[in-house]
PDB file of C-alpha atoms and ligand atoms in Angstrom:
ATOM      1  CA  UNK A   1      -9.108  58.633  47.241  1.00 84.00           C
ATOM      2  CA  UNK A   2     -12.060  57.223  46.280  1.00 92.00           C
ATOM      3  CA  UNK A   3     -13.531  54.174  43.666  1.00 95.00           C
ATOM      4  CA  UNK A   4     -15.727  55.631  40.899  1.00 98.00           C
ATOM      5  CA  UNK A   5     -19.097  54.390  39.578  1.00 98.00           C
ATOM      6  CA  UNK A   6     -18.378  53.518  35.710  1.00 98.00           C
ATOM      7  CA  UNK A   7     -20.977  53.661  33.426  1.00 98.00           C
ATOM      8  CA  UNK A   8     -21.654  50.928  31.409  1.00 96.00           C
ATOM      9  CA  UNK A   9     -22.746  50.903  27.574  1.00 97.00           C
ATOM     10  CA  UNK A  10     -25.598  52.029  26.386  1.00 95.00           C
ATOM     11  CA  UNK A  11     -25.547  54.621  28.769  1.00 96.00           C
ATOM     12  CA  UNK A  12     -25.544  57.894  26.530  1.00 98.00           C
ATOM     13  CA  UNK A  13     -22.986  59.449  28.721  1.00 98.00           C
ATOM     14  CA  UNK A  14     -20.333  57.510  26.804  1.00 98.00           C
ATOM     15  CA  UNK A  15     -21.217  59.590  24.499  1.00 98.00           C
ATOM     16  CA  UNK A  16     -20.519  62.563  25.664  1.00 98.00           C
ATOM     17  CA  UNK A  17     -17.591  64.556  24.136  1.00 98.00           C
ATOM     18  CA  UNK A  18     -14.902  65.589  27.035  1.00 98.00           C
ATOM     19  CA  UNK A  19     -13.449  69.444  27.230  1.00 98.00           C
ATOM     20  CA  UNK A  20     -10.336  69.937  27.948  1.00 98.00           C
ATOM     21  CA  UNK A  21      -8.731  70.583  31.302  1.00 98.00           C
ATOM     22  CA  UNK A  22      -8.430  74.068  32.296  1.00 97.00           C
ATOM     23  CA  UNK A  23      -5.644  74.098  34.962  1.00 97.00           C
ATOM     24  CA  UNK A  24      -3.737  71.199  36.180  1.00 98.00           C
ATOM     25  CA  UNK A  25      -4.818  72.107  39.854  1.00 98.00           C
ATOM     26  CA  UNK A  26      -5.496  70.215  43.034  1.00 98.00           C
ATOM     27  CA  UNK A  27      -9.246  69.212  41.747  1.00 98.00           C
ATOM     28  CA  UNK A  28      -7.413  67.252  38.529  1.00 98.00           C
ATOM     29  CA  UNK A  29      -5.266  65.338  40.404  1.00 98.00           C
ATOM     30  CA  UNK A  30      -7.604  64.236  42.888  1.00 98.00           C
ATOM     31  CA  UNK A  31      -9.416  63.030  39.667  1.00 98.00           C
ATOM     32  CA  UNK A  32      -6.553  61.332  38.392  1.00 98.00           C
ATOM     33  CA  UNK A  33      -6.306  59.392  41.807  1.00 98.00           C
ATOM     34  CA  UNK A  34      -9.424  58.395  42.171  1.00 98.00           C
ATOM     35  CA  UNK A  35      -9.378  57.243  38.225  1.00 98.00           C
ATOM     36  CA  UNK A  36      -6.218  55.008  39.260  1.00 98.00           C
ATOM     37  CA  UNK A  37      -7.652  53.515  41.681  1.00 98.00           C
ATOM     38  CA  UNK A  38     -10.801  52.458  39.863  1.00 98.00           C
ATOM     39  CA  UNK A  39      -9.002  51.434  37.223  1.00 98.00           C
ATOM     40  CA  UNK A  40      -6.517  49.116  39.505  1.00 98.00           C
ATOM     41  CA  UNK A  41      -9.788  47.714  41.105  1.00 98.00           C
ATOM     42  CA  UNK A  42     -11.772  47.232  38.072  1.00 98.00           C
ATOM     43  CA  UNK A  43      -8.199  44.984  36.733  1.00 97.00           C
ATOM     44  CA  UNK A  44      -8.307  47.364  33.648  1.00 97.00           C
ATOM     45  CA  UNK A  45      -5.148  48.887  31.533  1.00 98.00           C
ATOM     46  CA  UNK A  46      -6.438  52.280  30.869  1.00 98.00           C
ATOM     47  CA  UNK A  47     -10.084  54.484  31.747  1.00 99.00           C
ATOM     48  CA  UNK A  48     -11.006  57.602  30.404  1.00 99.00           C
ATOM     49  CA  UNK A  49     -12.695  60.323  32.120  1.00 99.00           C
ATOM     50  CA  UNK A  50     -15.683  60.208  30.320  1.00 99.00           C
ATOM     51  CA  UNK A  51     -16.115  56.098  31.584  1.00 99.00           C
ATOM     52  CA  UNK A  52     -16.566  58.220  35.685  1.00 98.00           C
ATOM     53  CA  UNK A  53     -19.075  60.387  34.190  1.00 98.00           C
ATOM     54  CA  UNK A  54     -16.721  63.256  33.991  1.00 98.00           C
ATOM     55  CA  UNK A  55     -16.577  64.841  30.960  1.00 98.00           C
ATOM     56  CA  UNK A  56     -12.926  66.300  30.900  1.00 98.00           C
ATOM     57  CA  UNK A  57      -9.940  65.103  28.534  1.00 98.00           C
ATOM     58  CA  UNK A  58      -8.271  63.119  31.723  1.00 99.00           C
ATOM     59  CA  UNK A  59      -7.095  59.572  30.815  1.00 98.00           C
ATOM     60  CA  UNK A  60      -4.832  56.951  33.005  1.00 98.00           C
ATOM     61  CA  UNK A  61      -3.176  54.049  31.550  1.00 98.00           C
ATOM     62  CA  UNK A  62      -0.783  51.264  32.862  1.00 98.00           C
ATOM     63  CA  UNK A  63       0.033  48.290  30.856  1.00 98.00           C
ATOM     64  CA  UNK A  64       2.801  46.993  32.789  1.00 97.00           C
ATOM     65  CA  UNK A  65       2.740  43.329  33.766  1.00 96.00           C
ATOM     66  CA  UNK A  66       3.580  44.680  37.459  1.00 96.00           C
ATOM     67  CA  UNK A  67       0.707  46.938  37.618  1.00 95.00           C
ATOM     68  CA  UNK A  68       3.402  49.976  38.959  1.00 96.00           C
ATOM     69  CA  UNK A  69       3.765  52.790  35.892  1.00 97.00           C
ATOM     70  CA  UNK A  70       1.090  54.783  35.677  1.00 98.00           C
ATOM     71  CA  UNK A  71       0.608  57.167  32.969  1.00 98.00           C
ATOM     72  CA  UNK A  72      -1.251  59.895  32.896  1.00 98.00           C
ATOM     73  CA  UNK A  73      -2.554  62.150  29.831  1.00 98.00           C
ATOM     74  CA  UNK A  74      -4.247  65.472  30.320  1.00 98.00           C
ATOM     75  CA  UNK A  75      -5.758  67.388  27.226  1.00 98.00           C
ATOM     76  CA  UNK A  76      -4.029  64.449  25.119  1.00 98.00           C
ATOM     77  CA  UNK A  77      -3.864  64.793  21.352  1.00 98.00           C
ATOM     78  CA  UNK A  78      -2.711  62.357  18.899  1.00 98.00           C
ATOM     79  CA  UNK A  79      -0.170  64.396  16.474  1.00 98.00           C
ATOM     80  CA  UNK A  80       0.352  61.577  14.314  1.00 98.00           C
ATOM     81  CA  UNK A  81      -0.507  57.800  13.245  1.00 98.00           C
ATOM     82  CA  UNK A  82       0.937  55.463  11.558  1.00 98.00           C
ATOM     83  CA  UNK A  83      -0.271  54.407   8.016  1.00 98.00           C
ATOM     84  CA  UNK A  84       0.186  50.879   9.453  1.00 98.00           C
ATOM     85  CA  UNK A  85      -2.913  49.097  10.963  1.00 98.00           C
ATOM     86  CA  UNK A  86      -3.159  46.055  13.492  1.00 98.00           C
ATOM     87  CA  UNK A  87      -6.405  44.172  14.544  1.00 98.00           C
ATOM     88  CA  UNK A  88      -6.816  42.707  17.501  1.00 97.00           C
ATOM     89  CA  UNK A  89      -9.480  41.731  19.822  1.00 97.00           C
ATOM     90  CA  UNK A  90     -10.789  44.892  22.462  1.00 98.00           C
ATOM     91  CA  UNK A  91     -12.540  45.100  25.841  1.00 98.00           C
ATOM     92  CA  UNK A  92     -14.057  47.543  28.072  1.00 98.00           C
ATOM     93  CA  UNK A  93     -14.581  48.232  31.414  1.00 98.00           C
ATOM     94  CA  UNK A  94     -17.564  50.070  30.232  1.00 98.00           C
ATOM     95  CA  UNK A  95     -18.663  47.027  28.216  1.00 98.00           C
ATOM     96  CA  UNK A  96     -18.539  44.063  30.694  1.00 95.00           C
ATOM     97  CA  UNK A  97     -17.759  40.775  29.048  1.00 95.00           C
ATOM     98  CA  UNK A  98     -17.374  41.803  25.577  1.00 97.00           C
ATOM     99  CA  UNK A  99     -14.791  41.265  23.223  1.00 98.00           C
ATOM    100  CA  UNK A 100     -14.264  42.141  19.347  1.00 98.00           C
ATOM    101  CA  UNK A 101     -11.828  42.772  16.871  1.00 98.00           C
ATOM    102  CA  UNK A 102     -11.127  46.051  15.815  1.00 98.00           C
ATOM    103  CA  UNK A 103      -8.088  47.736  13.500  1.00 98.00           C
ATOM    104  CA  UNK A 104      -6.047  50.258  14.886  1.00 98.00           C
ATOM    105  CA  UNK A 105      -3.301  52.203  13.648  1.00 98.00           C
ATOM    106  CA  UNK A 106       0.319  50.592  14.912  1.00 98.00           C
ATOM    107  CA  UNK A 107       2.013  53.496  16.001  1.00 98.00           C
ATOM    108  CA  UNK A 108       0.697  57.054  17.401  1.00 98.00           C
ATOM    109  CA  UNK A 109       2.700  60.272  18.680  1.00 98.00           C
ATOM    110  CA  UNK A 110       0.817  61.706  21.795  1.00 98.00           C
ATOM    111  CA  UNK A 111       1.279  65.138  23.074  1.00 98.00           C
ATOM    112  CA  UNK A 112      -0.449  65.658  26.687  1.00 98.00           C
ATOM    113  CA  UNK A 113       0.214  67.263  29.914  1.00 98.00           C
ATOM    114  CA  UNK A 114       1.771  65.353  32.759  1.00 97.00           C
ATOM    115  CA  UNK A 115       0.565  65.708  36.570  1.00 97.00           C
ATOM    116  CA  UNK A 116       2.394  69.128  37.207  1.00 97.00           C
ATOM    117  CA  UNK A 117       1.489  70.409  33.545  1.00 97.00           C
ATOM    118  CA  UNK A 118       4.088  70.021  32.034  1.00 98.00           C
ATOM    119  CA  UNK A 119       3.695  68.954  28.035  1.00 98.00           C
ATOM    120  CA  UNK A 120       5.004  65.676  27.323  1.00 98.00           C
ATOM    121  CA  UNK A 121       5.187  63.734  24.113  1.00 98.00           C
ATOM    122  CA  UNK A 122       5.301  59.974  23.690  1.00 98.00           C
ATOM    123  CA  UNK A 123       5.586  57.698  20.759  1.00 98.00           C
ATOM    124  CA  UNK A 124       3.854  54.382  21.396  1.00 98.00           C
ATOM    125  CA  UNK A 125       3.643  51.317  20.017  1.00 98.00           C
ATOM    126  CA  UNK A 126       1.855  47.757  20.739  1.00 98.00           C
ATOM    127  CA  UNK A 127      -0.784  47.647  23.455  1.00 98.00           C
ATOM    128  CA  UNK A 128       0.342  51.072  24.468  1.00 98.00           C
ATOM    129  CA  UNK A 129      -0.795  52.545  21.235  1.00 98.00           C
ATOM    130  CA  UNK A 130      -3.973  50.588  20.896  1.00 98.00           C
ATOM    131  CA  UNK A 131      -4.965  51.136  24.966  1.00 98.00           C
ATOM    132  CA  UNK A 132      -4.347  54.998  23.944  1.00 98.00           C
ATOM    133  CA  UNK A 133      -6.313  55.471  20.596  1.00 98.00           C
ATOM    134  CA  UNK A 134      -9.183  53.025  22.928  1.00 98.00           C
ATOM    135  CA  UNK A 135      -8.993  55.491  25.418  1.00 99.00           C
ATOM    136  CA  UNK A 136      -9.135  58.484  23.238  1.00 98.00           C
ATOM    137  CA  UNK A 137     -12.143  57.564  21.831  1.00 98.00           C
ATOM    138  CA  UNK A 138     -13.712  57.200  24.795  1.00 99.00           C
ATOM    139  CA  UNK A 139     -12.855  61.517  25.411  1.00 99.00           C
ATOM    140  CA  UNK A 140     -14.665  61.816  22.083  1.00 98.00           C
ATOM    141  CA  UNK A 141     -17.671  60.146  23.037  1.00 98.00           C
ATOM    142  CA  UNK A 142     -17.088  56.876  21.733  1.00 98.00           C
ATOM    143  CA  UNK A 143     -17.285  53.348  22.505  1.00 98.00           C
ATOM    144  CA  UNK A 144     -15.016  50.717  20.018  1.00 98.00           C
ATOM    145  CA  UNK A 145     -18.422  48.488  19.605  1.00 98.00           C
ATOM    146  CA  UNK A 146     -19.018  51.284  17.186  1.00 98.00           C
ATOM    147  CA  UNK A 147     -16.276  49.631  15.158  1.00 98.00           C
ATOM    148  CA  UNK A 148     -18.666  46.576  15.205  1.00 98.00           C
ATOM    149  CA  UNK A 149     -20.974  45.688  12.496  1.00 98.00           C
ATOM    150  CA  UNK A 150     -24.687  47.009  13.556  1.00 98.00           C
ATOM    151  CA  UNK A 151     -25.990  43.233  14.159  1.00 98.00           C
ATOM    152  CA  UNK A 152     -23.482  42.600  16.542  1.00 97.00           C
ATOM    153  CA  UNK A 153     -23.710  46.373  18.366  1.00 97.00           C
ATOM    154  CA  UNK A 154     -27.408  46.159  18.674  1.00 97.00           C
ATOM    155  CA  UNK A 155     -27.085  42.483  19.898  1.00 97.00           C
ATOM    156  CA  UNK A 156     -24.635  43.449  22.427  1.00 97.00           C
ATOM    157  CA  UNK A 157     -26.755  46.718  23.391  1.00 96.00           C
ATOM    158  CA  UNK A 158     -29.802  43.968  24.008  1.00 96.00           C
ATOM    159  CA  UNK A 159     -27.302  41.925  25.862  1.00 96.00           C
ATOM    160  CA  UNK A 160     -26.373  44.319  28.572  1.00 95.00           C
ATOM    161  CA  UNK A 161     -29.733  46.363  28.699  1.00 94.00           C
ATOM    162  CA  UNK A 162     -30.907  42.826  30.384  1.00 95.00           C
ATOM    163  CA  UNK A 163     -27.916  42.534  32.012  1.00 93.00           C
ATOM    164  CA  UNK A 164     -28.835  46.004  33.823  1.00 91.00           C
ATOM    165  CA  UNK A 165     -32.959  45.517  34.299  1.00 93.00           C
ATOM    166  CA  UNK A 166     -31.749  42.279  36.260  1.00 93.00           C
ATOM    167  CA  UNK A 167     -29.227  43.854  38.190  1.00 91.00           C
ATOM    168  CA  UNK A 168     -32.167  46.756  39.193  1.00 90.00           C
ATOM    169  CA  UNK A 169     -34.193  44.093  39.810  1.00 91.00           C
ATOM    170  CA  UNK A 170     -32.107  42.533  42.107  1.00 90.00           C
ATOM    171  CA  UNK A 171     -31.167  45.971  44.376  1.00 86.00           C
ATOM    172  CA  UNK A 172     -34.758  47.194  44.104  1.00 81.00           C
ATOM    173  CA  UNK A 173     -36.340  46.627  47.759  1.00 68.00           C
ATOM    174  CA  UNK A 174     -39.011  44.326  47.760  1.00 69.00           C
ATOM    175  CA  UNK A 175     -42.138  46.195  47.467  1.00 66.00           C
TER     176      UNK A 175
HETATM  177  O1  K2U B   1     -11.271  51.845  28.356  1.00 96.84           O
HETATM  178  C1  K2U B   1     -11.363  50.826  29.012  1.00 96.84           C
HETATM  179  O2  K2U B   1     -12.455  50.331  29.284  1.00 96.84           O
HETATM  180  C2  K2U B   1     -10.120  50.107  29.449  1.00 96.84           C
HETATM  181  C3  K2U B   1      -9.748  49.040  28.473  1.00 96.84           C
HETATM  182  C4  K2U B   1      -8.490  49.483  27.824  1.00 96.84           C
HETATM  183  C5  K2U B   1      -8.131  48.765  26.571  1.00 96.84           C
HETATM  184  C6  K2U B   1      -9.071  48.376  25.650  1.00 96.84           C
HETATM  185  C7  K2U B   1      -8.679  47.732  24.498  1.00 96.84           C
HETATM  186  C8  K2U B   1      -7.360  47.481  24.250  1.00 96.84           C
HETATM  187  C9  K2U B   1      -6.434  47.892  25.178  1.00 96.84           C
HETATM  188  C10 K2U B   1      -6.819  48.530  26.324  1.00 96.84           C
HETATM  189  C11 K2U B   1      -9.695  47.733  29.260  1.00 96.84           C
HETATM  190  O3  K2U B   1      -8.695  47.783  30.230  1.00 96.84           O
HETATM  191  S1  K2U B   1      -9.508  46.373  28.230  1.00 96.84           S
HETATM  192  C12 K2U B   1      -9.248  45.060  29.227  1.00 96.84           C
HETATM  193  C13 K2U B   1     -10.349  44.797  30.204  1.00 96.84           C
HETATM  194  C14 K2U B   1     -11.675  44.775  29.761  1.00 96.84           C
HETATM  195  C15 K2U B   1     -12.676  44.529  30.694  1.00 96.84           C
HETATM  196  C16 K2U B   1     -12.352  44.298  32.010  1.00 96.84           C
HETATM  197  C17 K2U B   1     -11.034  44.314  32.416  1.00 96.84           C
HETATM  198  C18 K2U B   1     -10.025  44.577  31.503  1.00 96.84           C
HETATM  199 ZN1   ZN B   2     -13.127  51.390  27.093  1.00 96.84          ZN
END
């Protein structure tokens, strides 16, 4: 197993649109370890595929408070969503230190393949459903500060562009 690099916004890789998987085969669950354990290590609830710089429709999730159920979607669609919204406040791994509110709907239907390819489908509610819809996003390429009003997305993109020439600086070898 091994920890993944994960891009960080504005990197246009996050905006990449993710194919699906082909077979559920050795090679994708090797991904889906490694994604685990990034995620674990990086303390988030969920990470897309896209976030590694792999642009396949692989996403991991675990909201539980123990940190012990993993779940894992391959090819995931959303079938339906609820006409009921919530809002609440979003991070990202791939957006260090940021937080917003965005709307979301309450309730989704998932259909996805499990680790041995099987189809599975999963009604979700609560952080589940948000974490989910977050994640999905991500397989199509996009990041929630696009839910953000422009002033605050191009603040935020200034933010963490510095963030990054400062972080260069400081692993560049002194010339
Ligand atoms: O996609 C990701 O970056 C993982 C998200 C999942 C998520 C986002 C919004 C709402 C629910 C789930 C992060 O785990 S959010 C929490 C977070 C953010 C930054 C660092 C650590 C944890
Ligand atoms: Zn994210």
């Amino acid at each position: 197993m091994a920890q993944l690099s994960i891009l960080r916004y504005p990197d246009p890789r996050l905006h990449k649109v993710a194919q699906p998987v082909g077979r559920v085969d050795a090679r994708a669950r090797a991904l889906v370890a490694d994604m685990l354990e990034t995620m674990y290590a990086a303390r988030g609830i969920g990470l897309a595929a896209t976030q590694v710089d792999v642009h396949e429709r692989v996403v991991v999730i675990d909201v539980s408070e123990e940190r012990n159920q993993p779940l894992v979607l391959i090819n995931p669609e959303i079938t339906w969503a609820s006409p009921e919204r919530v809002r609440g406040d979003e991070g990202c791994l791939s957006v260090p230190d940021i937080y917003d509110g965005v709307e979301r709907a309450a309730r989704v239907k998932v259909t996805a393949l499990d680790l041995d390819g099987q189809s599975r489908t999963l009604e979700a509610d609560g952080l589940l459903a948000v974490c989910i819809q977050h994640e999905l996003d991500h397989l199509q390429g996009k990041v929630f500060v696009e839910y953000l009003s422009p002033l605050k997305r191009s603040r935020i993109k200034a933010k963490l562009q510095k963030q990054e020439r400062e972080r260069l600086k400081q692993s560049a070898p002194a010339l």
